[in-house]
Tab-separated table of C-alpha atoms in Angstrom:
chain	number	residue	atom	x	y	z
I	14	UNK	CA	-5.935	34.681	-4.729
I	15	UNK	CA	-3.770	31.697	-3.625
I	16	UNK	CA	-3.318	28.851	-6.189
I	17	UNK	CA	-4.668	25.440	-5.704
I	18	UNK	CA	-1.975	22.917	-4.874
I	19	UNK	CA	-2.807	19.524	-6.434
I	20	UNK	CA	-0.462	16.431	-5.525
I	21	UNK	CA	-0.552	13.788	-8.016
I	22	UNK	CA	0.911	10.282	-7.427
I	23	UNK	CA	1.685	8.095	-10.232
I	24	UNK	CA	2.659	4.132	-9.547
I	25	UNK	CA	5.280	1.965	-11.022
I	26	UNK	CA	2.631	0.651	-13.723
I	27	UNK	CA	1.716	4.224	-14.673
I	28	UNK	CA	5.306	5.104	-15.518
I	29	UNK	CA	6.264	1.524	-16.732
I	30	UNK	CA	7.412	2.875	-20.226
I	31	UNK	CA	8.304	5.875	-22.143
I	32	UNK	CA	4.904	5.947	-23.935
I	33	UNK	CA	3.061	5.720	-20.872
I	34	UNK	CA	5.268	8.616	-19.465
I	35	UNK	CA	4.539	10.741	-22.680
I	36	UNK	CA	0.826	10.277	-22.269
I	37	UNK	CA	1.010	11.443	-18.383
I	38	UNK	CA	2.762	14.442	-19.539
I	39	UNK	CA	0.428	15.318	-22.264
I	40	UNK	CA	-2.492	14.905	-20.158
I	41	UNK	CA	-1.193	17.133	-17.444
I	42	UNK	CA	-0.476	19.945	-19.786
I	43	UNK	CA	-4.023	20.718	-19.959
I	44	UNK	CA	-4.233	20.742	-15.999
I	45	UNK	CA	-1.267	22.969	-15.608
I	46	UNK	CA	-2.716	25.372	-18.084
I	47	UNK	CA	-5.667	25.746	-15.788
I	48	UNK	CA	-3.507	27.427	-13.232
I	49	UNK	CA	-3.014	25.010	-10.676
I	50	UNK	CA	0.196	24.237	-8.701
I	51	UNK	CA	1.168	20.675	-9.545
I	52	UNK	CA	3.167	18.598	-7.351
I	53	UNK	CA	3.896	14.847	-8.991
I	54	UNK	CA	5.115	11.885	-6.743
I	55	UNK	CA	6.748	9.134	-8.706
I	56	UNK	CA	7.589	5.436	-8.313
I	57	UNK	CA	10.137	3.572	-9.796
I	58	UNK	CA	9.259	2.189	-13.239
I	59	UNK	CA	7.315	-1.084	-13.154
I	60	UNK	CA	9.621	-4.047	-12.029
I	61	UNK	CA	12.487	-1.933	-11.695
I	62	UNK	CA	12.635	-2.295	-7.680
I	63	UNK	CA	12.545	-5.929	-7.973
I	64	UNK	CA	15.236	-5.914	-10.380
I	65	UNK	CA	17.345	-3.800	-8.164
I	66	UNK	CA	16.577	-6.098	-5.069
I	67	UNK	CA	17.693	-9.249	-7.320
I	68	UNK	CA	20.896	-7.526	-8.078
I	69	UNK	CA	21.812	-6.928	-4.507
I	70	UNK	CA	20.623	-10.449	-3.240
I	71	UNK	CA	22.554	-11.709	-6.205
I	72	UNK	CA	25.769	-10.386	-4.568
I	73	UNK	CA	24.958	-11.008	-0.739
I	74	UNK	CA	22.663	-13.464	1.056
I	75	UNK	CA	22.009	-10.249	3.418
I	76	UNK	CA	22.758	-7.020	1.848
I	77	UNK	CA	23.672	-4.112	4.250
I	78	UNK	CA	20.134	-2.137	4.510
I	79	UNK	CA	22.212	1.421	4.115
I	80	UNK	CA	23.295	0.111	0.734
I	81	UNK	CA	19.924	-1.399	-0.371
I	82	UNK	CA	18.573	1.977	0.294
I	83	UNK	CA	21.311	3.801	-1.962
I	84	UNK	CA	20.333	1.060	-4.478
I	85	UNK	CA	16.855	1.232	-4.488
I	86	UNK	CA	16.442	5.025	-4.683
I	87	UNK	CA	17.716	5.102	-8.136
I	88	UNK	CA	14.579	3.607	-9.513
I	89	UNK	CA	12.559	6.632	-8.603
I	90	UNK	CA	15.130	9.111	-9.589
I	91	UNK	CA	14.742	7.705	-13.270
I	92	UNK	CA	11.236	8.043	-13.432
I	93	UNK	CA	11.206	11.674	-12.009
I	94	UNK	CA	13.893	12.669	-14.498
I	95	UNK	CA	12.210	11.313	-17.409
I	96	UNK	CA	8.625	12.639	-16.362
I	97	UNK	CA	10.433	16.158	-16.102
I	98	UNK	CA	11.838	15.794	-19.599
I	99	UNK	CA	8.286	14.669	-21.114
I	100	UNK	CA	6.794	17.882	-19.393
I	101	UNK	CA	9.412	20.094	-20.953
I	102	UNK	CA	8.672	18.457	-24.388
I	103	UNK	CA	5.178	19.783	-23.716
I	104	UNK	CA	6.389	23.155	-23.166
I	105	UNK	CA	5.864	23.031	-19.417
I	106	UNK	CA	8.758	24.093	-17.104
I	107	UNK	CA	9.494	21.506	-14.458
I	108	UNK	CA	12.051	20.439	-12.215
I	109	UNK	CA	12.599	17.115	-10.269
I	110	UNK	CA	13.624	16.409	-6.564
I	111	UNK	CA	15.025	13.590	-4.690
I	112	UNK	CA	13.179	12.807	-1.366
I	113	UNK	CA	16.033	14.408	0.376
I	114	UNK	CA	16.043	17.584	-1.864
I	115	UNK	CA	12.018	17.758	-1.220
I	116	UNK	CA	12.717	18.107	2.499
I	117	UNK	CA	11.205	14.696	3.479
I	118	UNK	CA	12.786	14.076	6.940
I	119	UNK	CA	12.735	10.471	8.270
I	120	UNK	CA	14.059	8.563	11.260
I	121	UNK	CA	17.104	6.407	10.683
I	122	UNK	CA	15.319	2.897	9.882
I	123	UNK	CA	16.771	1.838	6.604
I	124	UNK	CA	14.295	-0.002	4.616
I	125	UNK	CA	11.099	0.796	6.519
I	126	UNK	CA	12.019	4.777	7.491
I	127	UNK	CA	9.112	6.746	9.230
I	128	UNK	CA	8.577	10.526	7.848
I	129	UNK	CA	9.303	12.541	10.764
I	130	UNK	CA	8.497	15.970	9.003
I	131	UNK	CA	8.525	17.786	5.696
I	132	UNK	CA	10.503	21.040	4.859
I	133	UNK	CA	9.018	21.919	1.584
I	134	UNK	CA	10.591	25.335	1.084
I	135	UNK	CA	12.166	24.374	-1.992
I	136	UNK	CA	8.863	22.882	-3.355
I	137	UNK	CA	7.195	26.133	-2.509
I	138	UNK	CA	9.797	28.231	-4.360
I	139	UNK	CA	9.622	26.416	-7.390
I	140	UNK	CA	5.901	26.330	-7.364
I	141	UNK	CA	5.938	30.219	-7.056
I	142	UNK	CA	8.188	30.213	-10.253
I	143	UNK	CA	5.281	28.575	-12.010
I	144	UNK	CA	7.122	24.966	-12.419
I	145	UNK	CA	5.628	21.643	-11.947
I	146	UNK	CA	7.590	20.019	-8.952
I	147	UNK	CA	8.234	16.282	-9.634
I	148	UNK	CA	9.468	14.452	-6.199
I	149	UNK	CA	10.695	10.960	-6.162
I	150	UNK	CA	8.533	8.941	-4.014
I	151	UNK	CA	9.501	5.936	-1.485
I	152	UNK	CA	12.388	7.981	0.056
I	153	UNK	CA	14.023	10.723	2.181
I	154	UNK	CA	16.974	11.612	4.350
I	155	UNK	CA	17.401	10.676	7.953
I	156	UNK	CA	18.223	13.043	10.767
I	157	UNK	CA	21.809	11.672	10.498
I	158	UNK	CA	21.775	12.811	6.393
I	159	UNK	CA	21.480	9.155	5.327
I	160	UNK	CA	19.482	8.239	2.393
I	161	UNK	CA	16.622	6.185	3.412
I	162	UNK	CA	13.557	4.300	1.951
I	163	UNK	CA	10.124	4.057	3.339
I	164	UNK	CA	9.285	0.454	2.736
I	165	UNK	CA	6.916	-0.983	-0.090
I	166	UNK	CA	4.197	1.351	-0.872
I	167	UNK	CA	6.278	4.219	0.486
I	168	UNK	CA	5.513	6.627	-2.747
I	169	UNK	CA	1.768	6.539	-1.538
I	170	UNK	CA	2.797	7.831	1.927
I	171	UNK	CA	5.318	10.344	0.232
I	172	UNK	CA	2.234	11.663	-1.642
I	173	UNK	CA	0.071	11.999	1.398
I	174	UNK	CA	2.694	13.431	3.661
I	175	UNK	CA	3.402	16.025	0.798
I	176	UNK	CA	-0.254	16.977	0.524
I	177	UNK	CA	-0.469	17.426	4.186
I	178	UNK	CA	2.686	19.603	4.524
I	179	UNK	CA	2.141	21.766	1.460
I	180	UNK	CA	-1.562	22.283	2.675
I	181	UNK	CA	-2.731	20.959	-0.744
I	182	UNK	CA	-6.350	21.198	-1.893
I	183	UNK	CA	-6.116	17.535	-3.099
I	184	UNK	CA	-4.017	14.179	-3.194
I	185	UNK	CA	-4.739	12.038	-6.307
I	186	UNK	CA	-3.212	8.594	-6.405
I	187	UNK	CA	-3.019	7.376	-10.109
I	188	UNK	CA	-2.808	3.668	-10.763
I	189	UNK	CA	-3.525	0.993	-13.671
I	190	UNK	CA	-7.461	0.686	-12.055
I	191	UNK	CA	-10.072	3.062	-12.072
I	192	UNK	CA	-10.594	3.264	-8.605
I	193	UNK	CA	-11.468	0.987	-5.796
I	194	UNK	CA	-13.476	-1.902	-6.766
I	195	UNK	CA	-15.733	-3.966	-4.578
I	196	UNK	CA	-13.210	-6.887	-5.301
I	197	UNK	CA	-10.287	-7.723	-7.693
I	198	UNK	CA	-11.529	-7.564	-11.110
I	199	UNK	CA	-9.073	-10.250	-12.114
I	200	UNK	CA	-11.546	-12.825	-10.065
I	201	UNK	CA	-14.771	-11.010	-10.129
I	202	UNK	CA	-16.016	-10.475	-13.636
I	203	UNK	CA	-18.309	-7.248	-12.727
I	204	UNK	CA	-17.067	-5.761	-9.610
I	205	UNK	CA	-18.583	-2.326	-8.833
I	206	UNK	CA	-16.560	0.827	-8.892
I	207	UNK	CA	-16.862	2.715	-5.825
I	208	UNK	CA	-17.702	6.481	-5.965
I	209	UNK	CA	-16.881	7.014	-2.420
I	210	UNK	CA	-15.187	5.029	0.494
I	211	UNK	CA	-14.613	5.867	4.264
I	212	UNK	CA	-11.101	5.922	5.324
I	213	UNK	CA	-11.737	3.196	7.782
I	214	UNK	CA	-13.167	0.719	5.651
I	215	UNK	CA	-10.381	1.565	3.372
I	216	UNK	CA	-7.672	1.061	6.033
I	217	UNK	CA	-9.415	-2.399	6.700
I	218	UNK	CA	-9.095	-3.361	2.867
I	219	UNK	CA	-5.427	-2.121	2.809
I	220	UNK	CA	-4.613	-4.133	5.562
I	221	UNK	CA	-6.216	-7.253	4.323
I	222	UNK	CA	-4.313	-7.498	0.678
I	223	UNK	CA	-5.862	-4.695	-1.247
I	224	UNK	CA	-2.996	-3.103	-3.386
I	225	UNK	CA	-4.817	0.232	-4.613
I	226	UNK	CA	-3.645	2.123	-1.532
I	227	UNK	CA	-0.817	1.367	1.038
I	228	UNK	CA	-2.115	1.291	4.635
I	229	UNK	CA	0.500	3.965	6.020
I	230	UNK	CA	-0.696	6.384	3.303
I	231	UNK	CA	-4.396	5.722	4.681
I	232	UNK	CA	-3.155	6.180	8.275
I	233	UNK	CA	-1.576	9.618	7.496
I	234	UNK	CA	-4.342	10.648	5.349
I	235	UNK	CA	-6.863	9.942	8.543
I	236	UNK	CA	-4.460	11.571	11.028
I	237	UNK	CA	-4.222	14.738	8.948
I	238	UNK	CA	-7.432	14.973	7.222
I	239	UNK	CA	-6.410	14.693	3.742
I	240	UNK	CA	-8.692	13.819	1.038
I	241	UNK	CA	-7.394	11.178	-1.444
I	242	UNK	CA	-8.848	10.254	-4.590
I	243	UNK	CA	-7.798	6.856	-6.468
I	244	UNK	CA	-8.198	7.233	-10.347
I	245	UNK	CA	-6.854	5.906	-13.592
I	246	UNK	CA	-3.614	7.106	-15.123
I	247	UNK	CA	-4.878	5.948	-18.696
I	248	UNK	CA	-8.087	7.902	-18.597
I	249	UNK	CA	-7.627	10.551	-15.542
I	250	UNK	CA	-11.453	9.914	-15.134
I	251	UNK	CA	-13.044	10.550	-11.845
I	252	UNK	CA	-12.220	7.734	-9.547
I	253	UNK	CA	-12.920	6.656	-5.944
I	254	UNK	CA	-12.641	9.544	-3.310
I	255	UNK	CA	-11.624	8.408	0.085
I	256	UNK	CA	-12.771	10.896	2.770
I	257	UNK	CA	-11.409	11.104	6.116
I	258	UNK	CA	-14.802	12.265	7.477
I	259	UNK	CA	-18.370	10.745	8.001
I	260	UNK	CA	-19.917	10.063	4.544
I	261	UNK	CA	-23.376	11.690	4.142
I	262	UNK	CA	-26.388	9.567	5.244
I	263	UNK	CA	-28.212	8.107	2.278
I	264	UNK	CA	-31.914	8.046	3.327
I	265	UNK	CA	-32.515	5.140	1.022
I	266	UNK	CA	-30.031	2.989	3.151
I	267	UNK	CA	-31.202	0.519	5.434
I	268	UNK	CA	-29.181	2.063	8.143
I	269	UNK	CA	-29.272	-1.040	10.432
I	270	UNK	CA	-28.413	-3.426	8.004
I	271	UNK	CA	-24.577	-4.938	7.831
I	272	UNK	CA	-23.160	-4.333	4.590
I	273	UNK	CA	-20.085	-5.619	2.830
I	274	UNK	CA	-18.254	-2.478	1.301
I	275	UNK	CA	-15.497	-4.660	-0.361
I	276	UNK	CA	-13.515	-8.029	-0.331
I	277	UNK	CA	-9.882	-7.961	-0.001
I	278	UNK	CA	-7.525	-10.998	-0.357
I	279	UNK	CA	-3.907	-12.210	0.294
I	280	UNK	CA	-2.736	-15.098	-1.899
I	281	UNK	CA	-0.115	-17.646	-1.999
I	282	UNK	CA	1.119	-17.199	1.718
I	283	UNK	CA	3.691	-19.257	3.728
I	284	UNK	CA	2.960	-19.823	7.113
I	285	UNK	CA	5.788	-20.209	9.649
I	286	UNK	CA	4.722	-21.868	13.084
I	287	UNK	CA	7.621	-21.230	15.616
I	288	UNK	CA	7.615	-22.747	19.226
I	289	UNK	CA	7.606	-19.896	21.659
I	290	UNK	CA	10.111	-19.760	24.468
I	291	UNK	CA	10.988	-17.163	27.080
I	292	UNK	CA	14.494	-17.156	25.599
I	293	UNK	CA	13.006	-15.717	22.371
I	294	UNK	CA	12.385	-12.499	23.811
I	295	UNK	CA	15.742	-11.284	23.503
I	296	UNK	CA	16.241	-12.421	19.927
I	297	UNK	CA	12.959	-10.623	18.993
I	298	UNK	CA	14.053	-7.012	19.633
I	299	UNK	CA	15.193	-4.568	17.149
I	300	UNK	CA	15.049	-5.576	13.398
I	301	UNK	CA	13.879	-9.323	14.519
I	302	UNK	CA	11.019	-7.442	16.048
I	303	UNK	CA	10.037	-5.805	12.763
I	304	UNK	CA	10.054	-8.955	11.007
I	305	UNK	CA	7.902	-11.001	13.224
I	306	UNK	CA	4.484	-9.418	12.960
I	307	UNK	CA	3.175	-12.232	14.699
I	308	UNK	CA	-0.042	-13.206	17.245
I	309	UNK	CA	0.605	-15.475	20.103
I	310	UNK	CA	-1.581	-18.868	19.911
I	311	UNK	CA	-1.196	-21.566	22.493
I	312	UNK	CA	2.604	-21.072	22.707
I	313	UNK	CA	3.390	-20.655	18.756
I	314	UNK	CA	4.261	-17.662	17.104
I	315	UNK	CA	2.763	-17.661	13.662
I	316	UNK	CA	4.069	-15.628	10.728
I	317	UNK	CA	2.383	-15.289	7.509
I	318	UNK	CA	4.511	-14.013	4.609
I	319	UNK	CA	4.689	-13.896	0.753
I	320	UNK	CA	6.802	-16.797	-0.432
I	321	UNK	CA	9.443	-14.363	-2.019
I	322	UNK	CA	10.639	-13.545	1.532
I	323	UNK	CA	11.142	-17.024	2.501
I	324	UNK	CA	15.119	-16.819	2.428
I	325	UNK	CA	15.186	-13.602	4.419
I	326	UNK	CA	13.024	-15.156	7.168
I	327	UNK	CA	15.095	-18.369	7.134
I	328	UNK	CA	18.237	-16.149	7.359
I	329	UNK	CA	16.872	-14.700	10.439
I	330	UNK	CA	15.729	-17.796	12.072
I	331	UNK	CA	19.162	-19.643	11.243
I	332	UNK	CA	21.123	-16.559	12.653
I	333	UNK	CA	18.955	-16.510	15.826
I	334	UNK	CA	19.254	-20.587	16.115
I	335	UNK	CA	15.805	-20.777	16.346
I	336	UNK	CA	14.695	-24.510	15.774
I	337	UNK	CA	11.550	-26.399	15.651
I	338	UNK	CA	10.023	-24.390	12.865
I	339	UNK	CA	6.967	-25.508	10.634
I	340	UNK	CA	6.145	-24.503	7.520
I	341	UNK	CA	2.764	-24.490	5.653
I	342	UNK	CA	2.732	-23.269	2.005
I	343	UNK	CA	0.040	-22.347	-0.277
I	344	UNK	CA	-2.355	-20.372	2.195
I	345	UNK	CA	-4.489	-17.436	1.423
I	346	UNK	CA	-6.882	-14.971	3.374
I	347	UNK	CA	-10.249	-13.647	2.237
I	348	UNK	CA	-11.408	-10.625	4.202
I	349	UNK	CA	-14.791	-8.887	4.064
I	350	UNK	CA	-14.748	-5.465	4.931
I	351	UNK	CA	-17.655	-3.030	6.148
I	352	UNK	CA	-18.643	-1.313	9.140
I	353	UNK	CA	-20.066	-3.631	11.851
I	354	UNK	CA	-19.263	-6.964	10.122
I	355	UNK	CA	-17.605	-8.759	12.792
I	356	UNK	CA	-20.110	-7.885	15.646
I	357	UNK	CA	-23.294	-9.314	13.920
I	358	UNK	CA	-23.710	-13.384	14.810
I	359	UNK	CA	-26.417	-13.852	11.827
I	360	UNK	CA	-23.843	-12.494	9.361
I	361	UNK	CA	-20.895	-14.429	10.360
I	362	UNK	CA	-23.292	-17.534	10.527
I	363	UNK	CA	-24.212	-16.769	6.863
I	364	UNK	CA	-20.457	-16.148	5.836
I	365	UNK	CA	-19.300	-19.357	6.958
I	366	UNK	CA	-22.169	-21.408	5.561
I	367	UNK	CA	-21.385	-19.816	2.184
I	368	UNK	CA	-17.715	-20.852	2.568
I	369	UNK	CA	-18.390	-24.381	3.712
I	370	UNK	CA	-17.019	-25.971	0.772
I	371	UNK	CA	-13.790	-23.945	0.558
I	372	UNK	CA	-11.984	-25.891	3.587
I	373	UNK	CA	-12.035	-22.538	5.967
I	374	UNK	CA	-9.131	-23.284	8.585
I	375	UNK	CA	-10.203	-20.340	10.841
I	376	UNK	CA	-11.958	-17.068	10.971
I	377	UNK	CA	-11.056	-13.868	13.014
I	378	UNK	CA	-13.453	-10.763	13.141
I	379	UNK	CA	-12.924	-7.123	14.086
I	380	UNK	CA	-15.399	-4.552	14.122
I	381	UNK	CA	-14.975	-3.663	10.245
I	382	UNK	CA	-13.926	-7.089	8.832
I	383	UNK	CA	-14.193	-10.806	8.826
I	384	UNK	CA	-11.040	-12.680	7.684
I	385	UNK	CA	-10.944	-16.176	6.672
I	386	UNK	CA	-7.918	-18.439	6.346
I	387	UNK	CA	-8.134	-21.113	3.800
I	388	UNK	CA	-5.992	-23.235	1.164
I	389	UNK	CA	-5.017	-20.891	-1.763
I	390	UNK	CA	-6.561	-23.245	-4.180
I	391	UNK	CA	-10.324	-22.067	-3.006
I	392	UNK	CA	-9.312	-18.289	-3.338
I	393	UNK	CA	-11.178	-17.587	-6.588
I	394	UNK	CA	-14.377	-19.574	-5.575
I	395	UNK	CA	-14.527	-17.911	-2.231
I	396	UNK	CA	-14.109	-14.617	-3.497
I	397	UNK	CA	-16.443	-14.986	-6.306
I	398	UNK	CA	-19.462	-16.636	-4.023
I	399	UNK	CA	-18.980	-14.048	-1.462
I	400	UNK	CA	-19.187	-11.141	-3.683
I	401	UNK	CA	-22.273	-12.516	-5.407
I	402	UNK	CA	-23.951	-13.063	-2.142
I	403	UNK	CA	-23.140	-10.010	-0.244
I	404	UNK	CA	-22.646	-7.409	-2.961
I	405	UNK	CA	-24.346	-8.305	-6.478
I	406	UNK	CA	-27.229	-9.797	-4.969
I	407	UNK	CA	-27.872	-6.831	-2.170
């Protein structure tokens, strides 16, 4: 009988100290002896990637993206080696691999590479020897044999991709929360922990600020039918299962009622408003186009970013000699996610009525979400009020 293969990913806060790494190794010991083939994907220890970014930008205002990749991949290599050593201390044979050693092949776009395929033969060889295999997330090797990184949240993508190519029975994403909640526990005192969530609603949450999973990982899971569970790295208790097929119908549900599954948010954003001219088309090619994830509104390009990226965007605008730029600081998005929300006029009206005190600047709706732009000062009050109205009181 073939052994089950389980892919487990541990985020930066989960491997943020020697004590936490030892705790993970101790808990994994019980599962290893149960006979599963374990493949562990690790992020860099908490804050390590930001510290490495700081070092690079301390030397160069606009560092080479190739050299940034060489630098940033060091963080995951530290985590994978320490976890391997911790498992050995538990009496478990283990081996660690970089992304390239694991066979994660990407395109050549430094800083935001896309996975093309996974040649996982070395992983299979080591699993067959009874070893736990530890893989550095967030990284791979391009077809030109250059070290690449997958961008923010890339370790989630690494884990789901490996689960797909290894034909794993399950992919578990371990983090510092118990699973997917109906709202951020730092804002809402008693949010509900979801046992299950559909992949399309999870994707909407991710796009709109939820940091539990990265959108690219969810997209990968949807495309290849990988079932993903989000759970706590502290307790290993069952968490939230994201299923890529339709969830079973609960006969007690009000099937036509519009229901909010969860509320996501993006805080402390900076909006760039840039006058659009035809001459900008040429400037917005290549890497510029990757930066400007905009929508065109009345001849103005809008770009919302976290304030920590302001210097990078200013550099791009300066290099492109783009003038007439307006900046609006301290904005936020609050997004309600659930099937059919944006097509229900009564729901939209109720939502906007609740948000009257919060100075909503505009609302945008899709089939699965209602997005509200407002001053960041009102974020907590808005999330609290919407959660109470559409989740707690339902």
